[in-house]
mmCIF file of C-alpha atoms in Angstrom:
data_model
loop_
_atom_site.group_PDB
_atom_site.id
_atom_site.type_symbol
_atom_site.label_atom_id
_atom_site.label_comp_id
_atom_site.label_asym_id
_atom_site.label_seq_id
_atom_site.Cartn_x
_atom_site.Cartn_y
_atom_site.Cartn_z
ATOM 1 C CA ASN A 1 10.134 -3.600 -3.958
ATOM 2 C CA ALA A 2 11.829 -0.270 -3.400
ATOM 3 C CA GLY A 3 14.611 -0.236 -0.875
ATOM 4 C CA VAL A 4 18.229 -1.098 -0.188
ATOM 5 C CA THR A 5 19.562 -4.444 -1.397
ATOM 6 C CA GLN A 6 22.729 -5.995 0.004
ATOM 7 C CA THR A 7 24.610 -9.000 -1.290
ATOM 8 C CA PRO A 8 25.680 -11.464 -0.118
ATOM 9 C CA LYS A 9 23.637 -12.140 3.029
ATOM 10 C CA PHE A 10 26.249 -14.447 4.530
ATOM 11 C CA GLN A 11 29.950 -14.935 3.884
ATOM 12 C CA VAL A 12 32.816 -16.814 5.483
ATOM 13 C CA LEU A 13 36.337 -15.717 4.611
ATOM 14 C CA LYS A 14 39.767 -16.923 5.539
ATOM 15 C CA THR A 15 42.194 -14.436 7.032
ATOM 16 C CA GLY A 16 43.901 -12.534 4.236
ATOM 17 C CA GLN A 17 41.219 -13.095 1.627
ATOM 18 C CA SER A 18 39.511 -10.190 -0.069
ATOM 19 C CA MET A 19 35.894 -9.574 -0.911
ATOM 20 C CA THR A 20 33.447 -6.872 -1.915
ATOM 21 C CA LEU A 21 30.083 -6.287 -0.300
ATOM 22 C CA GLN A 22 27.547 -4.900 -2.711
ATOM 23 C CA CYS A 23 24.802 -2.391 -1.967
ATOM 24 C CA ALA A 24 22.214 -0.925 -4.310
ATOM 25 C CA GLN A 25 19.263 1.396 -3.732
ATOM 26 C CA ASP A 26 16.455 2.218 -6.103
ATOM 27 C CA MET A 27 15.052 5.260 -4.297
ATOM 28 C CA ASN A 28 17.197 7.852 -6.082
ATOM 29 C CA HIS A 29 18.857 8.859 -2.806
ATOM 30 C CA ASN A 30 22.009 10.930 -2.931
ATOM 31 C CA SER A 31 23.648 9.754 0.296
ATOM 32 C CA MET A 32 24.704 6.204 1.109
ATOM 33 C CA TYR A 33 26.431 4.674 4.131
ATOM 34 C CA TRP A 34 28.202 1.562 5.340
ATOM 35 C CA TYR A 35 27.947 0.538 8.996
ATOM 36 C CA ARG A 36 29.199 -2.402 10.994
ATOM 37 C CA GLN A 37 27.310 -3.789 13.973
ATOM 38 C CA ASP A 38 29.080 -5.489 16.849
ATOM 39 C CA PRO A 39 27.536 -6.654 20.150
ATOM 40 C CA GLY A 40 27.344 -3.896 22.747
ATOM 41 C CA MET A 41 28.668 -1.254 20.363
ATOM 42 C CA GLY A 42 25.662 -0.348 18.297
ATOM 43 C CA LEU A 43 26.314 0.517 14.665
ATOM 44 C CA ARG A 44 29.503 2.302 13.736
ATOM 45 C CA LEU A 45 29.981 4.203 10.523
ATOM 46 C CA ILE A 46 32.712 2.867 8.257
ATOM 47 C CA TYR A 47 32.403 5.099 5.188
ATOM 48 C CA TYR A 48 29.768 7.254 3.612
ATOM 49 C CA SER A 49 29.077 8.915 0.304
ATOM 50 C CA ALA A 50 27.180 12.193 0.398
ATOM 51 C CA SER A 51 26.694 12.176 -3.358
ATOM 52 C CA GLU A 52 27.790 10.343 -6.472
ATOM 53 C CA GLY A 53 31.522 10.716 -6.917
ATOM 54 C CA THR A 54 32.339 11.515 -3.286
ATOM 55 C CA THR A 55 33.288 9.290 -0.357
ATOM 56 C CA ASP A 56 34.405 10.071 3.198
ATOM 57 C CA LYS A 57 35.691 8.150 6.173
ATOM 58 C CA GLY A 58 33.508 7.435 9.158
ATOM 59 C CA GLU A 59 34.472 6.271 12.641
ATOM 60 C CA VAL A 60 36.122 2.946 11.740
ATOM 61 C CA PRO A 61 37.503 3.078 8.166
ATOM 62 C CA ASN A 62 40.746 1.130 8.683
ATOM 63 C CA GLY A 63 40.921 -2.042 6.614
ATOM 64 C CA TYR A 64 38.136 -1.002 4.260
ATOM 65 C CA ASN A 65 37.739 0.781 0.947
ATOM 66 C CA VAL A 66 34.602 1.944 -0.810
ATOM 67 C CA SER A 67 33.450 2.798 -4.303
ATOM 68 C CA ARG A 68 30.430 4.856 -5.261
ATOM 69 C CA LEU A 69 30.000 3.302 -8.660
ATOM 70 C CA ASN A 70 26.986 5.415 -9.596
ATOM 71 C CA LYS A 71 24.046 6.953 -7.812
ATOM 72 C CA ARG A 72 22.507 3.534 -7.091
ATOM 73 C CA GLU A 73 25.502 1.492 -5.992
ATOM 74 C CA PHE A 74 27.943 1.781 -3.097
ATOM 75 C CA SER A 75 30.333 -1.109 -2.515
ATOM 76 C CA LEU A 76 32.552 -1.936 0.457
ATOM 77 C CA ARG A 77 35.815 -3.812 -0.079
ATOM 78 C CA LEU A 78 37.942 -5.733 2.391
ATOM 79 C CA GLU A 79 41.370 -6.064 0.809
ATOM 80 C CA SER A 80 42.845 -8.455 3.377
ATOM 81 C CA ALA A 81 40.262 -9.743 5.801
ATOM 82 C CA ALA A 82 41.092 -10.052 9.496
ATOM 83 C CA PRO A 83 39.165 -11.793 12.306
ATOM 84 C CA SER A 84 38.466 -8.348 13.803
ATOM 85 C CA GLN A 85 36.313 -7.651 10.766
ATOM 86 C CA THR A 86 33.879 -10.389 11.715
ATOM 87 C CA SER A 87 30.665 -8.432 12.027
ATOM 88 C CA VAL A 88 27.289 -7.691 10.530
ATOM 89 C CA TYR A 89 27.482 -5.023 7.848
ATOM 90 C CA PHE A 90 24.616 -2.729 6.968
ATOM 91 C CA CYS A 91 24.252 -0.434 4.031
ATOM 92 C CA ALA A 92 21.870 2.530 4.218
ATOM 93 C CA SER A 93 20.682 5.381 2.051
ATOM 94 C CA LEU A 94 19.224 8.718 3.064
ATOM 95 C CA ASP A 95 16.175 10.639 1.991
ATOM 96 C CA ALA A 96 16.017 14.138 3.475
ATOM 97 C CA THR A 97 12.310 13.808 4.237
ATOM 98 C CA TYR A 98 11.881 10.200 5.263
ATOM 99 C CA GLY A 99 15.219 9.475 6.834
ATOM 100 C CA TYR A 100 17.475 6.485 6.499
ATOM 101 C CA THR A 101 16.581 3.159 4.891
ATOM 102 C CA PHE A 102 18.698 0.148 5.798
ATOM 103 C CA GLY A 103 19.451 -3.020 3.939
ATOM 104 C CA SER A 104 18.933 -6.407 5.579
ATOM 105 C CA GLY A 105 22.626 -6.844 6.354
ATOM 106 C CA THR A 106 25.583 -9.066 5.485
ATOM 107 C CA ARG A 107 26.819 -11.405 8.167
ATOM 108 C CA LEU A 108 30.577 -11.825 7.662
ATOM 109 C CA THR A 109 32.784 -14.275 9.515
ATOM 110 C CA VAL A 110 36.554 -14.201 9.114
ATOM 111 C CA VAL A 111 38.329 -17.326 10.319
ATOM 112 C CA ALA B 1 30.952 16.141 17.140
ATOM 113 C CA GLN B 2 27.769 14.305 18.039
ATOM 114 C CA SER B 3 27.258 11.316 20.313
ATOM 115 C CA VAL B 4 24.463 9.216 21.736
ATOM 116 C CA THR B 5 24.245 7.450 25.089
ATOM 117 C CA GLN B 6 21.630 4.848 25.793
ATOM 118 C CA LEU B 7 21.459 4.612 29.550
ATOM 119 C CA ASP B 8 20.200 1.043 29.838
ATOM 120 C CA SER B 9 21.809 -1.881 28.057
ATOM 121 C CA GLN B 10 19.077 -4.353 29.039
ATOM 122 C CA VAL B 11 15.476 -3.816 30.091
ATOM 123 C CA PRO B 12 13.395 -6.800 31.202
ATOM 124 C CA VAL B 13 9.669 -6.098 31.374
ATOM 125 C CA PHE B 14 6.470 -8.050 31.859
ATOM 126 C CA GLU B 15 3.832 -8.232 29.168
ATOM 127 C CA GLU B 16 1.285 -5.387 29.310
ATOM 128 C CA ALA B 17 3.571 -3.301 31.545
ATOM 129 C CA PRO B 18 4.884 0.083 30.398
ATOM 130 C CA VAL B 19 8.461 0.530 29.254
ATOM 131 C CA GLU B 20 10.782 3.517 28.902
ATOM 132 C CA LEU B 21 14.112 3.433 27.112
ATOM 133 C CA ARG B 22 16.387 6.332 27.901
ATOM 134 C CA CYS B 23 18.537 8.159 25.376
ATOM 135 C CA ASN B 24 20.729 11.232 25.845
ATOM 136 C CA TYR B 25 22.636 12.941 23.092
ATOM 137 C CA SER B 26 25.267 15.616 22.717
ATOM 138 C CA SER B 27 25.748 17.962 19.823
ATOM 139 C CA SER B 28 26.876 21.519 19.292
ATOM 140 C CA VAL B 29 24.208 22.100 16.638
ATOM 141 C CA SER B 30 20.569 21.196 16.105
ATOM 142 C CA VAL B 31 20.015 17.538 15.439
ATOM 143 C CA TYR B 32 17.558 15.079 14.040
ATOM 144 C CA LEU B 33 16.743 12.164 16.347
ATOM 145 C CA PHE B 34 15.630 8.633 15.585
ATOM 146 C CA TRP B 35 14.676 5.392 17.251
ATOM 147 C CA TYR B 36 15.189 2.132 15.378
ATOM 148 C CA VAL B 37 14.177 -1.403 16.302
ATOM 149 C CA GLN B 38 15.991 -4.562 15.328
ATOM 150 C CA TYR B 39 14.237 -7.889 15.733
ATOM 151 C CA PRO B 40 16.437 -10.992 16.036
ATOM 152 C CA ASN B 41 18.425 -11.684 12.879
ATOM 153 C CA GLN B 42 16.818 -8.841 10.992
ATOM 154 C CA GLY B 43 17.758 -5.382 9.773
ATOM 155 C CA LEU B 44 16.820 -2.040 11.309
ATOM 156 C CA GLN B 45 13.327 -0.648 11.134
ATOM 157 C CA LEU B 46 12.500 2.982 11.840
ATOM 158 C CA LEU B 47 10.173 3.391 14.845
ATOM 159 C CA LEU B 48 9.943 7.166 14.858
ATOM 160 C CA LYS B 49 11.892 10.311 14.178
ATOM 161 C CA TYR B 50 12.087 13.896 15.366
ATOM 162 C CA LEU B 51 13.002 16.444 12.736
ATOM 163 C CA SER B 52 11.275 19.583 14.057
ATOM 164 C CA GLY B 53 7.940 20.793 15.446
ATOM 165 C CA SER B 54 6.058 19.034 18.223
ATOM 166 C CA THR B 55 8.357 17.537 20.823
ATOM 167 C CA LEU B 56 6.104 14.511 21.318
ATOM 168 C CA VAL B 57 6.566 12.130 18.438
ATOM 169 C CA LYS B 58 4.362 9.137 17.782
ATOM 170 C CA GLY B 59 5.693 6.159 15.902
ATOM 171 C CA ILE B 60 4.701 2.708 14.802
ATOM 172 C CA ASN B 61 3.535 -0.135 17.048
ATOM 173 C CA GLY B 62 2.298 2.222 19.791
ATOM 174 C CA PHE B 63 5.682 3.754 20.594
ATOM 175 C CA GLU B 64 6.225 7.440 21.275
ATOM 176 C CA ALA B 65 9.179 9.588 22.229
ATOM 177 C CA GLU B 66 9.632 13.032 23.678
ATOM 178 C CA PHE B 67 12.354 15.418 22.610
ATOM 179 C CA ASN B 68 13.675 17.486 25.510
ATOM 180 C CA LYS B 69 16.151 20.051 24.273
ATOM 181 C CA SER B 70 17.118 21.386 27.713
ATOM 182 C CA GLN B 71 17.964 17.899 28.940
ATOM 183 C CA THR B 72 19.266 16.725 25.563
ATOM 184 C CA SER B 73 17.154 13.612 25.821
ATOM 185 C CA PHE B 74 14.911 11.609 23.521
ATOM 186 C CA HIS B 75 13.357 8.862 25.639
ATOM 187 C CA LEU B 76 11.198 6.179 24.065
ATOM 188 C CA ARG B 77 8.028 4.914 25.745
ATOM 189 C CA LYS B 78 5.270 2.403 25.247
ATOM 190 C CA PRO B 79 2.363 2.189 27.701
ATOM 191 C CA SER B 80 1.781 -1.556 27.320
ATOM 192 C CA VAL B 81 4.269 -3.965 25.752
ATOM 193 C CA HIS B 82 3.674 -7.260 23.998
ATOM 194 C CA ILE B 83 5.849 -10.322 23.692
ATOM 195 C CA SER B 84 6.468 -9.289 20.085
ATOM 196 C CA ASP B 85 8.227 -6.111 21.291
ATOM 197 C CA THR B 86 11.200 -8.215 22.355
ATOM 198 C CA ALA B 87 14.016 -6.719 20.307
ATOM 199 C CA GLU B 88 17.003 -4.424 20.395
ATOM 200 C CA TYR B 89 16.315 -0.706 20.225
ATOM 201 C CA PHE B 90 18.742 1.910 18.983
ATOM 202 C CA CYS B 91 18.657 5.641 19.487
ATOM 203 C CA ALA B 92 20.429 7.650 16.801
ATOM 204 C CA VAL B 93 21.286 11.281 16.136
ATOM 205 C CA SER B 94 21.947 12.879 12.794
ATOM 206 C CA VAL B 95 23.608 16.108 11.823
ATOM 207 C CA TYR B 96 25.494 15.244 8.633
ATOM 208 C CA LYS B 97 25.591 11.517 9.286
ATOM 209 C CA LEU B 98 23.821 9.104 11.573
ATOM 210 C CA SER B 99 25.440 8.108 14.870
ATOM 211 C CA PHE B 100 24.008 5.301 16.980
ATOM 212 C CA GLY B 101 23.876 4.490 20.641
ATOM 213 C CA ALA B 102 25.049 1.089 21.844
ATOM 214 C CA GLY B 103 21.506 -0.277 21.945
ATOM 215 C CA THR B 104 19.021 -1.443 24.569
ATOM 216 C CA THR B 105 17.824 -5.017 24.597
ATOM 217 C CA VAL B 106 14.197 -5.290 25.640
ATOM 218 C CA THR B 107 12.996 -8.687 26.778
ATOM 219 C CA VAL B 108 9.252 -9.019 27.358
ATOM 220 C CA ARG B 109 8.155 -11.852 29.603
ATOM 221 C CA ALA B 110 4.666 -13.329 30.011
#
């Protein structure tokens, strides 16, 4: 099925560990985004990539890095996880006509 | 800069009653506006969007929204809700990237 695929769906990390969240889209979209969702705060933009080879910071980039590996894939890396990064992470891609398509999310807990 | 304010954090409503979720936005340029729904433990699903044209936008599941440029609002309405409409609803505005409101939790009671 066409869409945005995120892996893993669930993850528990210890403080200080690192991990990479993977995102892939098969809709040939140029723009891709990483958001985090926290209760009462809606979704906040972490990083985005307007096109292959470019990345830019969003509202809450501290503690994260991203890689736009190719047009399909946009990964989010936590180099040294902190409890404040416990959240649900969503990847999205953008089609100019149809709008944004979101993945099903990654629920991350940092203990 | 753009921002979105959802005026109600929680809206309890009885089944078959109407519901309105209020959303105001601010932007110095023209925007695109969206409403998304998130059912428990699921991702976001697009309800409707305003890109241009008619200010009354109809979406899925009987929802509609009206774009009011003078009041910078994009309120969401449904004339008769069902139990299955219990979810969190997010208003969002897009210029170069999508910014979300804090969300409104709708709880439909029998």
